[in-house]
Tab-separated table of C-alpha atoms in Angstrom:
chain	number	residue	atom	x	y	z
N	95	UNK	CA	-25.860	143.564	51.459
N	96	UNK	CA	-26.147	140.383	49.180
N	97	UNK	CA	-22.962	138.086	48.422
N	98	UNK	CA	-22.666	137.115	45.732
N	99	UNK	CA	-21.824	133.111	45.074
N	100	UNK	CA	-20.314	132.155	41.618
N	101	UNK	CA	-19.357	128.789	40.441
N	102	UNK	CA	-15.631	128.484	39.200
N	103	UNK	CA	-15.437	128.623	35.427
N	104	UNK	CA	-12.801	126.327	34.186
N	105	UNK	CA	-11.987	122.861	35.108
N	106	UNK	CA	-10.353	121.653	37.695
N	107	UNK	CA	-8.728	117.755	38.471
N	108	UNK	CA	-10.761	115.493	41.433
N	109	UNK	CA	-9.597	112.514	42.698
N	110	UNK	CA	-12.841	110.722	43.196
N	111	UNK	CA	-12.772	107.464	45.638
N	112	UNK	CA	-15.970	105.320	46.075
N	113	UNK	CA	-16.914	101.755	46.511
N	114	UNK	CA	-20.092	99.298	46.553
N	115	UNK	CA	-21.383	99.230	50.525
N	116	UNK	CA	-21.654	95.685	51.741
N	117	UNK	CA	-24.577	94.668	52.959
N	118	UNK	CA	-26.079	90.885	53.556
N	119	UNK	CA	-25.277	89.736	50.119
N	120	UNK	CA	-22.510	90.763	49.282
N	121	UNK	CA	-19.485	90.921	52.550
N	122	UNK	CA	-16.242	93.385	52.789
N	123	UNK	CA	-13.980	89.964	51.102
N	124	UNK	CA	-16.231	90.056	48.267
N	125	UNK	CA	-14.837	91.204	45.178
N	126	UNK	CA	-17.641	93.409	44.675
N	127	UNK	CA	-16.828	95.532	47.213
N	128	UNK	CA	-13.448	96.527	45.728
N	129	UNK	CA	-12.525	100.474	46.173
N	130	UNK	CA	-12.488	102.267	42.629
N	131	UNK	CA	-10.302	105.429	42.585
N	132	UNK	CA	-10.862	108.041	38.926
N	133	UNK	CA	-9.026	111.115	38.288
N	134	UNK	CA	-11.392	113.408	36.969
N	135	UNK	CA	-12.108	116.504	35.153
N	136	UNK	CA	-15.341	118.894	36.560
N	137	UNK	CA	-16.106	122.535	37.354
N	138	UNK	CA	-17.007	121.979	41.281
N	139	UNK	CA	-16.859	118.655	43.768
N	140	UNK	CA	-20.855	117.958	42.988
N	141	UNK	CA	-20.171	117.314	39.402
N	142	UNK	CA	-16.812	115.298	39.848
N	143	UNK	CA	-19.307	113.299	42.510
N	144	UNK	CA	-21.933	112.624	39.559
N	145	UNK	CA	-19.215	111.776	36.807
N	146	UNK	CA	-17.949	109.058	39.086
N	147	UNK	CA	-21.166	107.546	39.282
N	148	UNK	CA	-21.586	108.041	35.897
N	149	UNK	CA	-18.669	106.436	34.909
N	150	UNK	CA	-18.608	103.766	37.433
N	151	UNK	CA	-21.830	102.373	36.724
N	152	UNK	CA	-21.234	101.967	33.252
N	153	UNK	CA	-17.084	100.560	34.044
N	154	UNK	CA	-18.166	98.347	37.507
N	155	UNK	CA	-21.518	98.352	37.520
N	156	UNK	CA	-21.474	99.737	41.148
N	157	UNK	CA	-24.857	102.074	41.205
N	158	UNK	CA	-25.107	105.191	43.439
N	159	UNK	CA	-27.433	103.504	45.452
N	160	UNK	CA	-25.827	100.477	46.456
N	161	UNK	CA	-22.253	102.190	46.488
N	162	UNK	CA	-20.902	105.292	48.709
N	163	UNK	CA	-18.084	107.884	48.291
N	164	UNK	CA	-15.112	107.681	50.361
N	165	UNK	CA	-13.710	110.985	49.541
N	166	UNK	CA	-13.387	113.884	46.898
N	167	UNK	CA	-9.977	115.907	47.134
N	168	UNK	CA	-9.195	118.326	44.208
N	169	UNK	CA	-5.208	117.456	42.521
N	170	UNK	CA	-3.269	120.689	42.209
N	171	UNK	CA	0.000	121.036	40.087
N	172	UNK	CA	3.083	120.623	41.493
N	173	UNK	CA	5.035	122.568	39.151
N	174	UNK	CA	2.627	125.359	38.070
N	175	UNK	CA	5.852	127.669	36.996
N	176	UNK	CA	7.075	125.818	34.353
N	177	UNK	CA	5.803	125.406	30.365
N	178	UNK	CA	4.995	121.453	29.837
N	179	UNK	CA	3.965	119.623	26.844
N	180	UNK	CA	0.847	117.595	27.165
N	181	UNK	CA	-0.725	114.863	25.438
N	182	UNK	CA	-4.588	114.466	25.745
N	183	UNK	CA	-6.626	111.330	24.723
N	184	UNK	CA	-10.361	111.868	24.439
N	185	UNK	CA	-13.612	111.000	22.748
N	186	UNK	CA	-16.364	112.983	21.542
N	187	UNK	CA	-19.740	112.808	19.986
N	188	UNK	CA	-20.361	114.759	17.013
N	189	UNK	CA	-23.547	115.752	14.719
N	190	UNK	CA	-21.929	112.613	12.761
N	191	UNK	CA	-20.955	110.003	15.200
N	192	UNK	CA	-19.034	109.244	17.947
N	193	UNK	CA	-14.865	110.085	17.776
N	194	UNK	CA	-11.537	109.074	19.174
N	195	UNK	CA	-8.948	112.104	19.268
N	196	UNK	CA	-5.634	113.189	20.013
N	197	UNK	CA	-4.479	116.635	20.543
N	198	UNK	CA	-1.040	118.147	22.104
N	199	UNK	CA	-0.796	121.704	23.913
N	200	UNK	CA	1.732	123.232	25.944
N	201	UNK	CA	0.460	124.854	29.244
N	202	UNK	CA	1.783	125.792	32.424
N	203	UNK	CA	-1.154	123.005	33.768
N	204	UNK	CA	-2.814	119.858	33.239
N	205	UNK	CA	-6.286	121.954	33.836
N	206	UNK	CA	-5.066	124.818	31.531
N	207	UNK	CA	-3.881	121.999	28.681
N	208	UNK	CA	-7.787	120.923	29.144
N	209	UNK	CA	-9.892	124.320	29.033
N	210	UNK	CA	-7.537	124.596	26.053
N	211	UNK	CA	-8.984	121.396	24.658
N	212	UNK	CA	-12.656	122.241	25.739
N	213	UNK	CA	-11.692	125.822	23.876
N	214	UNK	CA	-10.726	124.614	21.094
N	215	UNK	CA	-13.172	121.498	20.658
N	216	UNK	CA	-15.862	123.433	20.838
N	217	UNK	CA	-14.183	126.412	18.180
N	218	UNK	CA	-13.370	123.784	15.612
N	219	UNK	CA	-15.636	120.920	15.837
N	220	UNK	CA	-18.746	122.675	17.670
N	221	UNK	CA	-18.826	119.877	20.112
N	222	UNK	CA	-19.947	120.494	23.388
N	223	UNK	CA	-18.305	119.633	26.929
N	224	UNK	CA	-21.075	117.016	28.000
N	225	UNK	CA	-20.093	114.998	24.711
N	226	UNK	CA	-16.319	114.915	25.510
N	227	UNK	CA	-14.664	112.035	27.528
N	228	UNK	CA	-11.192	112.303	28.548
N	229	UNK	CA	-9.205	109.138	28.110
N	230	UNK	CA	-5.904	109.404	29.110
N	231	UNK	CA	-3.792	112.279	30.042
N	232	UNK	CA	-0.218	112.738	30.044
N	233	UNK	CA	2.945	114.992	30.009
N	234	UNK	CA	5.533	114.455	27.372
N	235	UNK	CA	8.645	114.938	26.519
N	236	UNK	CA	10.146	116.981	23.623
N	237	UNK	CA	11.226	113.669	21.481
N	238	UNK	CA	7.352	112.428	22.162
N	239	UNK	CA	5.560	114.900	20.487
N	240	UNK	CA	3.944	114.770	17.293
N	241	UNK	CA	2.055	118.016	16.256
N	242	UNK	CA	3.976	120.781	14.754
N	243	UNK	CA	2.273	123.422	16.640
N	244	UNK	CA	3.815	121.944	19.805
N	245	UNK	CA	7.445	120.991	18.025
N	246	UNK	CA	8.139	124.979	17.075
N	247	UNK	CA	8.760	125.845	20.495
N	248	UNK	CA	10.946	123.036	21.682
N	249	UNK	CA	14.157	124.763	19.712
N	250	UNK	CA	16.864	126.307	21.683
N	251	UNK	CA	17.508	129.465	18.915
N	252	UNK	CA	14.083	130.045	19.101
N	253	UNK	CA	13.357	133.835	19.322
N	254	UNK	CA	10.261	136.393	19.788
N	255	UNK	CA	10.841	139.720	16.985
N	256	UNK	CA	9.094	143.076	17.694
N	257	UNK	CA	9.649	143.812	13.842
N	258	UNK	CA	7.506	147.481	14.427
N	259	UNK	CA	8.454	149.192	17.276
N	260	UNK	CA	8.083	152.644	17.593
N	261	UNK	CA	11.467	154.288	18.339
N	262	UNK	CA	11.286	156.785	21.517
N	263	UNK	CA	11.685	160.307	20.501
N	264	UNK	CA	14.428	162.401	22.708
N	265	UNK	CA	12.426	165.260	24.881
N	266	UNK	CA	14.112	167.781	23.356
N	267	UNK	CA	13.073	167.001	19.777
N	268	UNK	CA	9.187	166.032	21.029
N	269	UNK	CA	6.100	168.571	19.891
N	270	UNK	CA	2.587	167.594	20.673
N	271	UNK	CA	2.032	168.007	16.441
N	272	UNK	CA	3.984	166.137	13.719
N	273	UNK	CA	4.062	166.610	10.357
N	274	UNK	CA	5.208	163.454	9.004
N	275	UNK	CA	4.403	159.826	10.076
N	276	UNK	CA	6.392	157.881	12.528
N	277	UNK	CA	8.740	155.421	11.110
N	278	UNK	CA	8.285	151.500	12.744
N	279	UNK	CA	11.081	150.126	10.761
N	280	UNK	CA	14.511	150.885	13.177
């Protein structure tokens, strides 16, 4: 019997630590050799590994060849229970150009705020995940947030209608046939 091996589907946070090796040139008191640390958004540890690199040889130029990871340790939340508002900083490249962006959500996650993002990036604006960099993340407060869509749910009267709910009939007065229509308006 075959197992069967599939790759997680959403993204998850890395903590990605690497640094340039020293080697004759360049000794450990060299600032070269300075230890970068990135927080990091990727579907497995192989592709936080390669976004490092990528990133770090455009930021430091610190190559893969001349530089080694130190570790790779995935960041869980530490308060997965509880609704959060989050702001996400990012840039994209369109069919146009290339875009700086804002967008709030409200998630039980960091990682769920940013599959929301990915969602809804690629829904309204058609752009795909390898064109989106993530700037800055952070949680906010109520009085922080800007977007309406996020500002509805931070009032204390606020409250969820079922406006059509089918009343439950009494077992003595049910029949399997009716001859009039149920009536959703109690």
């Amino acid at each position: 019997m075959t197992k069967t091996c599939t790759l997680p589907r959403h993204q998850s946070q890395y903590q990605v630590v690497g640094r340039f090796v020293p080697n004759a040139k360049y000794d450990e008191a060299n600032p070269q050799c300075k230890v970068y640390r990135m927080n990091l958004f990727a579907k497995n540890k192989v592709v936080a590994r390669s976004r490092f690199w990528y990133f770090v040889s455009r930021l430091c130029r610190v190559k893969k060849v001349n530089g080694q990871i130190i570790s790779v340790s995935q960041i869980s939340e530490k308060s997965p229970q509880r609704v959060k508002n989050f702001g996400i900083w990012f840039r994209y490249e369109s069919r146009t150009g290339t875009h700086n962006a804002y967008k709030e959500y409200r998630e039980l996650s960091l990682t769920a705020a940013v599959n929301a993002m990915y969602q809804d990036m690629a829904g309204r604006s058609r752009a795909k995940a390898c064109a989106i960099q993530i700037l800055e993340t952070k949680e906010l407060k109520a009085a922080d947030c800007k977007r309406p869509t996020v500002k509805q749910f931070h009032s204390s009267s606020i409250k969820f209608p079922l406006p059509h709910m089918i009343s439950k009939t009494p077992k003595a007065f049910k029949t399997t046939f009716k001859a009039a229509r149920p009536t959703t308006f109690c």
